[in-house]
């Protein structure tokens, strides 16, 4: 399958598994899982040329491991990034002392005022290295990488989770836990 085809399918899966299952009439269970046969049937009825082989290839080769297939091979879900309410049943974990958040310079003023908030997603997303955070931030404009004192937050009783694809998730980050780069 060509890279363009795989990217298109990945974007389609992100849409229906994270944000708008109703776009094709799909239903997810409480933990975010969709039946793969049903997804294929509904996608095909909507004119999307999705096949099981294509889904398997996207799940296996996705650059960020965005999706997981259930152990019995019948269901699929997004590992993170949902705007719809799903319970990923993630276990709280102790984070590293410092994590990174990639954002855009245009959001700096508001972040200085109220800290990081989850906007339309279920969590604030944090990266374990600055390079990944830079890429995440560039999606929104000129990248700004903030250091988050996750260890201090955890010591104060705030919870952290890690998605199956390694992204750190938390509810919000108050301004006092954010260290800014010198030039920002
Ligand atoms: C910003 C991608 C103003 C926040 C990535 C971000 C990630 C504020 C934007 C995942 C703010 C939300 C999530 C405040 C936060 N004032 N702006 N107080 N607090 N923001 O897309 O973290 O490729 O919902 O900094 O790799 O950019 O889709 O979140 O810029 O893991 O798999 O509000 O999406 O993964 O944007 O990205 P998003 P995000 P995928």
Tab-separated table of N, CA, C and O in Angstrom, residues 65-165:
chain	number	residue	atom	x	y	z
A	65	UNK	N	2.144	4.812	16.501
A	65	UNK	CA	1.355	3.728	17.142
A	65	UNK	C	0.055	4.300	17.702
A	65	UNK	O	-0.257	4.155	18.881
A	66	UNK	N	-0.682	4.975	16.838
A	66	UNK	CA	-1.900	5.649	17.288
A	66	UNK	C	-3.033	4.692	17.648
A	66	UNK	O	-3.946	5.047	18.366
A	67	UNK	N	-2.991	3.461	17.100
A	67	UNK	CA	-4.130	2.542	17.266
A	67	UNK	C	-3.685	1.203	17.840
A	67	UNK	O	-2.539	0.802	17.680
A	68	UNK	N	-4.642	0.521	18.501
A	68	UNK	CA	-4.358	-0.821	19.014
A	68	UNK	C	-5.482	-1.751	18.587
A	68	UNK	O	-6.646	-1.344	18.501
A	69	UNK	N	-5.127	-3.004	18.315
A	69	UNK	CA	-6.121	-4.039	18.015
A	69	UNK	C	-6.214	-4.938	19.236
A	69	UNK	O	-5.191	-5.226	19.884
A	70	UNK	N	-7.435	-5.349	19.593
A	70	UNK	CA	-7.627	-6.166	20.793
A	70	UNK	C	-6.930	-7.518	20.644
A	70	UNK	O	-6.652	-7.963	19.518
A	71	UNK	N	-6.663	-8.169	21.775
A	71	UNK	CA	-5.927	-9.432	21.775
A	71	UNK	C	-6.608	-10.482	20.887
A	71	UNK	O	-5.928	-11.272	20.229
A	72	UNK	N	-7.949	-10.457	20.824
A	72	UNK	CA	-8.639	-11.463	20.002
A	72	UNK	C	-8.762	-11.031	18.536
A	72	UNK	O	-9.346	-11.745	17.721
A	73	UNK	N	-8.226	-9.862	18.212
A	73	UNK	CA	-8.178	-9.425	16.818
A	73	UNK	C	-9.485	-8.890	16.249
A	73	UNK	O	-9.551	-8.566	15.069
A	74	UNK	N	-10.517	-8.749	17.082
A	74	UNK	CA	-11.815	-8.329	16.525
A	74	UNK	C	-12.102	-6.842	16.676
A	74	UNK	O	-12.999	-6.312	16.035
A	75	UNK	N	-11.367	-6.148	17.571
A	75	UNK	CA	-11.708	-4.754	17.854
A	75	UNK	C	-10.490	-3.841	17.701
A	75	UNK	O	-9.345	-4.284	17.798
A	76	UNK	N	-10.771	-2.550	17.494
A	76	UNK	CA	-9.699	-1.551	17.335
A	76	UNK	C	-10.062	-0.317	18.148
A	76	UNK	O	-11.245	0.005	18.309
A	77	UNK	N	-9.036	0.364	18.701
A	77	UNK	CA	-9.290	1.664	19.320
A	77	UNK	C	-8.075	2.572	19.139
A	77	UNK	O	-6.977	2.105	18.817
A	78	UNK	N	-8.307	3.868	19.372
A	78	UNK	CA	-7.201	4.827	19.354
A	78	UNK	C	-6.539	4.781	20.727
A	78	UNK	O	-7.220	4.670	21.744
A	79	UNK	N	-5.217	4.854	20.757
A	79	UNK	CA	-4.492	4.778	22.035
A	79	UNK	C	-4.602	6.051	22.861
A	79	UNK	O	-4.407	6.025	24.070
A	80	UNK	N	-4.872	7.167	22.222
A	80	UNK	CA	-5.000	8.454	22.931
A	80	UNK	C	-5.549	9.481	21.957
A	80	UNK	O	-5.757	9.175	20.795
A	81	UNK	N	-5.750	10.709	22.461
A	81	UNK	CA	-6.121	11.825	21.589
A	81	UNK	C	-7.617	12.032	21.411
A	81	UNK	O	-8.027	12.838	20.579
A	82	UNK	N	-8.438	11.317	22.199
A	82	UNK	CA	-9.894	11.419	22.038
A	82	UNK	C	-10.440	12.786	22.444
A	82	UNK	O	-9.968	13.394	23.401
A	83	UNK	N	-11.473	13.231	21.715
A	83	UNK	CA	-12.267	14.361	22.213
A	83	UNK	C	-13.582	13.824	22.768
A	83	UNK	O	-14.214	14.475	23.587
A	84	UNK	N	-14.018	12.655	22.322
A	84	UNK	CA	-15.226	12.055	22.914
A	84	UNK	C	-14.836	11.355	24.211
A	84	UNK	O	-13.675	10.982	24.410
A	85	UNK	N	-15.834	11.207	25.077
A	85	UNK	CA	-15.607	10.611	26.389
A	85	UNK	C	-15.394	9.103	26.254
A	85	UNK	O	-16.293	8.385	25.842
A	86	UNK	N	-14.194	8.624	26.543
A	86	UNK	CA	-13.983	7.171	26.617
A	86	UNK	C	-13.110	6.908	27.834
A	86	UNK	O	-12.335	7.777	28.247
A	87	UNK	N	-13.244	5.731	28.400
A	87	UNK	CA	-12.420	5.364	29.544
A	87	UNK	C	-11.346	4.404	29.040
A	87	UNK	O	-11.618	3.241	28.763
A	88	UNK	N	-10.124	4.913	28.912
A	88	UNK	CA	-9.036	4.073	28.392
A	88	UNK	C	-8.501	3.140	29.473
A	88	UNK	O	-7.629	2.321	29.214
A	89	UNK	N	-9.051	3.257	30.694
A	89	UNK	CA	-8.643	2.413	31.819
A	89	UNK	C	-7.124	2.439	31.995
A	89	UNK	O	-6.478	1.405	32.159
A	90	UNK	N	-6.561	3.656	31.953
A	90	UNK	CA	-5.119	3.799	32.120
A	90	UNK	C	-4.767	3.767	33.608
A	90	UNK	O	-5.535	4.230	34.438
A	91	UNK	N	-3.611	3.230	33.926
A	91	UNK	CA	-3.183	3.174	35.326
A	91	UNK	C	-2.301	4.374	35.620
A	91	UNK	O	-1.429	4.708	34.816
A	92	UNK	N	-2.535	5.015	36.767
A	92	UNK	CA	-1.710	6.163	37.138
A	92	UNK	C	-0.278	5.683	37.388
A	92	UNK	O	-0.062	4.601	37.924
A	93	UNK	N	0.684	6.487	36.945
A	93	UNK	CA	2.103	6.112	37.013
A	93	UNK	C	2.914	7.293	37.513
A	93	UNK	O	2.532	8.447	37.294
A	94	UNK	N	4.056	7.014	38.139
A	94	UNK	CA	4.950	8.105	38.528
A	94	UNK	C	5.690	8.609	37.283
A	94	UNK	O	6.344	7.821	36.602
A	95	UNK	N	5.596	9.901	36.987
A	95	UNK	CA	6.252	10.415	35.774
A	95	UNK	C	7.730	10.707	36.025
A	95	UNK	O	8.154	10.775	37.180
A	96	UNK	N	8.515	10.921	34.963
A	96	UNK	CA	9.873	11.418	35.150
A	96	UNK	C	9.817	12.817	35.781
A	96	UNK	O	8.761	13.468	35.737
A	97	UNK	N	10.923	13.277	36.339
A	97	UNK	CA	10.941	14.590	37.007
A	97	UNK	C	10.491	15.696	36.063
A	97	UNK	O	9.749	16.597	36.453
A	98	UNK	N	10.927	15.610	34.804
A	98	UNK	CA	10.597	16.665	33.839
A	98	UNK	C	9.991	16.052	32.582
A	98	UNK	O	10.503	15.052	32.056
A	99	UNK	N	8.899	16.645	32.117
A	99	UNK	CA	8.302	16.279	30.829
A	99	UNK	C	8.235	17.557	29.999
A	99	UNK	O	8.495	18.656	30.523
A	100	UNK	N	7.866	17.453	28.728
A	100	UNK	CA	7.866	18.611	27.841
A	100	UNK	C	6.501	18.767	27.181
A	100	UNK	O	5.833	17.770	26.888
A	101	UNK	N	6.112	20.010	26.976
A	101	UNK	CA	4.878	20.269	26.236
A	101	UNK	C	5.205	21.158	25.052
A	101	UNK	O	5.774	22.240	25.213
A	102	UNK	N	4.839	20.692	23.866
A	102	UNK	CA	5.059	21.480	22.657
A	102	UNK	C	3.812	22.269	22.344
A	102	UNK	O	2.728	21.715	22.189
A	103	UNK	N	3.974	23.594	22.261
A	103	UNK	CA	2.842	24.443	21.905
A	103	UNK	C	3.332	25.482	20.900
A	103	UNK	O	4.411	25.330	20.331
A	104	UNK	N	2.532	26.514	20.650
A	104	UNK	CA	2.938	27.556	19.708
A	104	UNK	C	3.096	28.869	20.467
A	104	UNK	O	2.391	29.109	21.458
A	105	UNK	N	4.009	29.717	19.979
A	105	UNK	CA	4.301	30.984	20.663
A	105	UNK	C	3.035	31.824	20.847
A	105	UNK	O	2.902	32.533	21.836
A	106	UNK	N	2.088	31.692	19.895
A	106	UNK	CA	0.885	32.532	19.999
A	106	UNK	C	0.015	32.182	21.215
A	106	UNK	O	-0.851	32.950	21.596
A	107	UNK	N	0.251	31.001	21.815
A	107	UNK	CA	-0.543	30.627	22.994
A	107	UNK	C	0.132	31.013	24.310
A	107	UNK	O	-0.417	30.793	25.394
A	108	UNK	N	1.355	31.593	24.211
A	108	UNK	CA	2.172	31.813	25.417
A	108	UNK	C	1.450	32.642	26.476
A	108	UNK	O	1.444	32.294	27.661
A	109	UNK	N	0.830	33.736	26.032
A	109	UNK	CA	0.243	34.657	27.003
A	109	UNK	C	-0.846	33.963	27.833
A	109	UNK	O	-0.873	34.056	29.066
A	110	UNK	N	-1.696	33.259	27.139
A	110	UNK	CA	-2.789	32.577	27.831
A	110	UNK	C	-2.259	31.470	28.745
A	110	UNK	O	-2.747	31.277	29.864
A	111	UNK	N	-1.222	30.773	28.287
A	111	UNK	CA	-0.650	29.690	29.121
A	111	UNK	C	0.010	30.288	30.366
A	111	UNK	O	-0.092	29.731	31.456
A	112	UNK	N	0.661	31.455	30.206
A	112	UNK	CA	1.252	32.104	31.396
A	112	UNK	C	0.159	32.437	32.411
A	112	UNK	O	0.359	32.348	33.611
A	113	UNK	N	-0.996	32.827	31.915
A	113	UNK	CA	-2.093	33.214	32.815
A	113	UNK	C	-2.756	32.036	33.512
A	113	UNK	O	-2.946	32.059	34.717
A	114	UNK	N	-3.117	31.011	32.745
A	114	UNK	CA	-3.940	29.946	33.354
A	114	UNK	C	-3.296	28.573	33.321
A	114	UNK	O	-3.874	27.605	33.793
A	115	UNK	N	-2.080	28.464	32.770
A	115	UNK	CA	-1.446	27.152	32.677
A	115	UNK	C	-1.967	26.383	31.477
A	115	UNK	O	-2.636	26.952	30.606
A	116	UNK	N	-1.649	25.091	31.414
A	116	UNK	CA	-2.082	24.259	30.286
A	116	UNK	C	-3.438	23.629	30.603
A	116	UNK	O	-3.624	23.036	31.668
A	117	UNK	N	-4.346	23.786	29.670
A	117	UNK	CA	-5.671	23.169	29.821
A	117	UNK	C	-5.905	22.241	28.636
A	117	UNK	O	-5.277	22.389	27.583
A	118	UNK	N	-6.835	21.299	28.803
A	118	UNK	CA	-6.927	20.227	27.816
A	118	UNK	C	-7.717	20.581	26.559
A	118	UNK	O	-7.778	19.774	25.637
A	119	UNK	N	-8.272	21.756	26.496
A	119	UNK	CA	-9.038	22.173	25.310
A	119	UNK	C	-10.061	21.110	24.969
A	119	UNK	O	-10.771	20.647	25.840
A	120	UNK	N	-10.091	20.673	23.682
A	120	UNK	CA	-11.156	19.731	23.305
A	120	UNK	C	-10.806	18.275	23.632
A	120	UNK	O	-11.645	17.401	23.533
A	121	UNK	N	-9.547	17.997	24.005
A	121	UNK	CA	-9.184	16.594	24.257
A	121	UNK	C	-9.480	16.199	25.698
A	121	UNK	O	-9.824	17.030	26.532
A	122	UNK	N	-9.228	14.920	25.998
A	122	UNK	CA	-9.518	14.439	27.350
A	122	UNK	C	-8.402	14.740	28.341
A	122	UNK	O	-8.597	14.664	29.541
A	123	UNK	N	-7.195	15.005	27.828
A	123	UNK	CA	-6.049	15.273	28.707
A	123	UNK	C	-5.157	16.329	28.073
A	123	UNK	O	-5.217	16.555	26.871
A	124	UNK	N	-4.271	16.898	28.901
A	124	UNK	CA	-3.125	17.649	28.376
A	124	UNK	C	-2.071	16.602	27.997
A	124	UNK	O	-1.819	15.664	28.767
A	125	UNK	N	-1.496	16.739	26.793
A	125	UNK	CA	-0.515	15.760	26.305
A	125	UNK	C	0.907	16.266	26.539
A	125	UNK	O	1.213	17.408	26.185
A	126	UNK	N	1.754	15.408	27.101
A	126	UNK	CA	3.143	15.775	27.377
A	126	UNK	C	4.080	14.756	26.729
A	126	UNK	O	3.736	13.572	26.626
A	127	UNK	N	5.254	15.230	26.297
A	127	UNK	CA	6.228	14.358	25.629
A	127	UNK	C	7.393	14.101	26.562
A	127	UNK	O	7.722	14.931	27.407
A	128	UNK	N	8.057	12.971	26.366
A	128	UNK	CA	9.194	12.689	27.247
A	128	UNK	C	10.489	13.304	26.737
A	128	UNK	O	11.484	13.301	27.442
A	129	UNK	N	10.496	13.844	25.507
A	129	UNK	CA	11.716	14.512	25.042
A	129	UNK	C	11.369	15.793	24.284
A	129	UNK	O	10.291	15.903	23.695
A	130	UNK	N	12.292	16.767	24.305
A	130	UNK	CA	12.009	18.066	23.684
A	130	UNK	C	11.820	17.989	22.166
A	130	UNK	O	11.055	18.783	21.609
A	131	UNK	N	12.491	17.036	21.493
A	131	UNK	CA	12.354	16.956	20.029
A	131	UNK	C	10.926	16.617	19.620
A	131	UNK	O	10.363	17.217	18.696
A	132	UNK	N	10.350	15.636	20.324
A	132	UNK	CA	8.956	15.279	20.027
A	132	UNK	C	8.051	16.466	20.317
A	132	UNK	O	7.155	16.796	19.525
A	133	UNK	N	8.301	17.155	21.440
A	133	UNK	CA	7.472	18.310	21.799
A	133	UNK	C	7.561	19.398	20.726
A	133	UNK	O	6.566	20.066	20.416
A	134	UNK	N	8.733	19.576	20.142
A	134	UNK	CA	8.895	20.578	19.084
A	134	UNK	C	7.992	20.235	17.899
A	134	UNK	O	7.322	21.107	17.334
A	135	UNK	N	7.965	18.943	17.539
A	135	UNK	CA	7.109	18.518	16.404
A	135	UNK	C	5.635	18.751	16.729
A	135	UNK	O	4.873	19.235	15.892
A	136	UNK	N	5.232	18.416	17.950
A	136	UNK	CA	3.828	18.600	18.347
A	136	UNK	C	3.466	20.086	18.265
A	136	UNK	O	2.418	20.466	17.733
A	137	UNK	N	4.372	20.947	18.772
A	137	UNK	CA	4.111	22.385	18.791
A	137	UNK	C	4.036	22.977	17.402
A	137	UNK	O	3.209	23.867	17.137
A	138	UNK	N	4.868	22.464	16.478
A	138	UNK	CA	4.905	23.020	15.114
A	138	UNK	C	3.577	22.842	14.390
A	138	UNK	O	3.314	23.534	13.403
A	139	UNK	N	2.745	21.904	14.844
A	139	UNK	CA	1.441	21.721	14.202
A	139	UNK	C	0.575	22.964	14.384
A	139	UNK	O	-0.396	23.164	13.659
A	140	UNK	N	0.904	23.783	15.391
A	140	UNK	CA	0.046	24.932	15.711
A	140	UNK	C	0.653	26.281	15.322
A	140	UNK	O	0.019	27.301	15.497
A	141	UNK	N	1.919	26.290	14.885
A	141	UNK	CA	2.564	27.568	14.557
A	141	UNK	C	4.038	27.486	14.884
A	141	UNK	O	4.646	26.425	14.769
A	142	UNK	N	4.618	28.611	15.341
A	142	UNK	CA	6.047	28.610	15.702
A	142	UNK	C	6.167	27.870	17.041
A	142	UNK	O	5.571	28.280	18.046
A	143	UNK	N	6.945	26.774	17.027
A	143	UNK	CA	6.965	25.895	18.200
A	143	UNK	C	7.572	26.565	19.429
A	143	UNK	O	8.545	27.326	19.336
A	144	UNK	N	6.974	26.293	20.568
A	144	UNK	CA	7.471	26.751	21.868
A	144	UNK	C	7.448	25.514	22.768
A	144	UNK	O	6.406	24.872	22.910
A	145	UNK	N	8.614	25.159	23.319
A	145	UNK	CA	8.682	23.957	24.151
A	145	UNK	C	8.799	24.356	25.623
A	145	UNK	O	9.723	25.060	26.018
A	146	UNK	N	7.837	23.923	26.398
A	146	UNK	CA	7.806	24.235	27.827
A	146	UNK	C	8.269	23.011	28.613
A	146	UNK	O	7.943	21.878	28.251
A	147	UNK	N	9.023	23.242	29.689
A	147	UNK	CA	9.415	22.137	30.572
A	147	UNK	C	8.402	22.080	31.712
A	147	UNK	O	8.074	23.104	32.318
A	148	UNK	N	7.939	20.893	31.972
A	148	UNK	CA	6.900	20.711	32.986
A	148	UNK	C	7.497	19.935	34.158
A	148	UNK	O	8.027	18.830	33.965
A	149	UNK	N	7.426	20.525	35.364
A	149	UNK	CA	7.990	19.833	36.535
A	149	UNK	C	7.001	18.770	37.027
A	149	UNK	O	6.290	18.925	38.022
A	150	UNK	N	7.002	17.660	36.268
A	150	UNK	CA	6.022	16.595	36.513
A	150	UNK	C	6.262	15.933	37.875
A	150	UNK	O	5.305	15.570	38.567
A	151	UNK	N	7.519	15.801	38.237
A	151	UNK	CA	7.825	15.186	39.533
A	151	UNK	C	7.221	15.979	40.682
A	151	UNK	O	6.640	15.404	41.613
A	152	UNK	N	7.320	17.318	40.610
A	152	UNK	CA	6.742	18.171	41.657
A	152	UNK	C	5.215	18.058	41.667
A	152	UNK	O	4.589	18.045	42.724
A	153	UNK	N	4.631	17.989	40.478
A	153	UNK	CA	3.166	17.854	40.404
A	153	UNK	C	2.727	16.540	41.049
A	153	UNK	O	1.771	16.486	41.819
A	154	UNK	N	3.463	15.482	40.716
A	154	UNK	CA	3.137	14.158	41.256
A	154	UNK	C	3.268	14.161	42.777
A	154	UNK	O	2.416	13.616	43.492
A	155	UNK	N	4.316	14.846	43.281
A	155	UNK	CA	4.516	14.921	44.740
A	155	UNK	C	3.352	15.646	45.417
A	155	UNK	O	3.047	15.400	46.577
A	156	UNK	N	2.689	16.532	44.663
A	156	UNK	CA	1.515	17.246	45.201
A	156	UNK	C	0.240	16.444	45.052
A	156	UNK	O	-0.854	16.935	45.290
A	157	UNK	N	0.352	15.224	44.509
A	157	UNK	CA	-0.829	14.367	44.426
A	157	UNK	C	-1.557	14.422	43.095
A	157	UNK	O	-2.661	13.889	42.962
A	158	UNK	N	-0.951	15.074	42.087
A	158	UNK	CA	-1.621	15.131	40.779
A	158	UNK	C	-1.275	13.872	39.975
A	158	UNK	O	-0.150	13.383	40.035
A	159	UNK	N	-2.251	13.350	39.263
A	159	UNK	CA	-2.078	12.055	38.589
A	159	UNK	C	-1.539	12.192	37.175
A	159	UNK	O	-1.905	13.119	36.438
A	160	UNK	N	-0.717	11.231	36.805
A	160	UNK	CA	-0.176	11.117	35.441
A	160	UNK	C	-0.491	9.731	34.906
A	160	UNK	O	-0.518	8.754	35.661
A	161	UNK	N	-0.708	9.670	33.604
A	161	UNK	CA	-0.988	8.400	32.933
A	161	UNK	C	-0.100	8.341	31.702
A	161	UNK	O	0.342	9.366	31.195
A	162	UNK	N	0.145	7.114	31.224
A	162	UNK	CA	0.884	6.993	29.977
A	162	UNK	C	0.036	6.185	29.010
A	162	UNK	O	-0.461	5.109	29.369
A	163	UNK	N	-0.153	6.709	27.808
A	163	UNK	CA	-0.954	5.979	26.823
A	163	UNK	C	-0.132	4.801	26.320
A	163	UNK	O	1.081	4.748	26.521
A	164	UNK	N	-0.793	3.884	25.623
A	164	UNK	CA	-0.097	2.692	25.154
A	164	UNK	C	1.037	3.055	24.192
A	164	UNK	O	1.978	2.295	24.035
A	165	UNK	N	0.939	4.219	23.556
A	165	UNK	CA	2.016	4.620	22.652
A	165	UNK	C	2.969	5.622	23.304
A	165	UNK	O	3.675	6.347	22.616
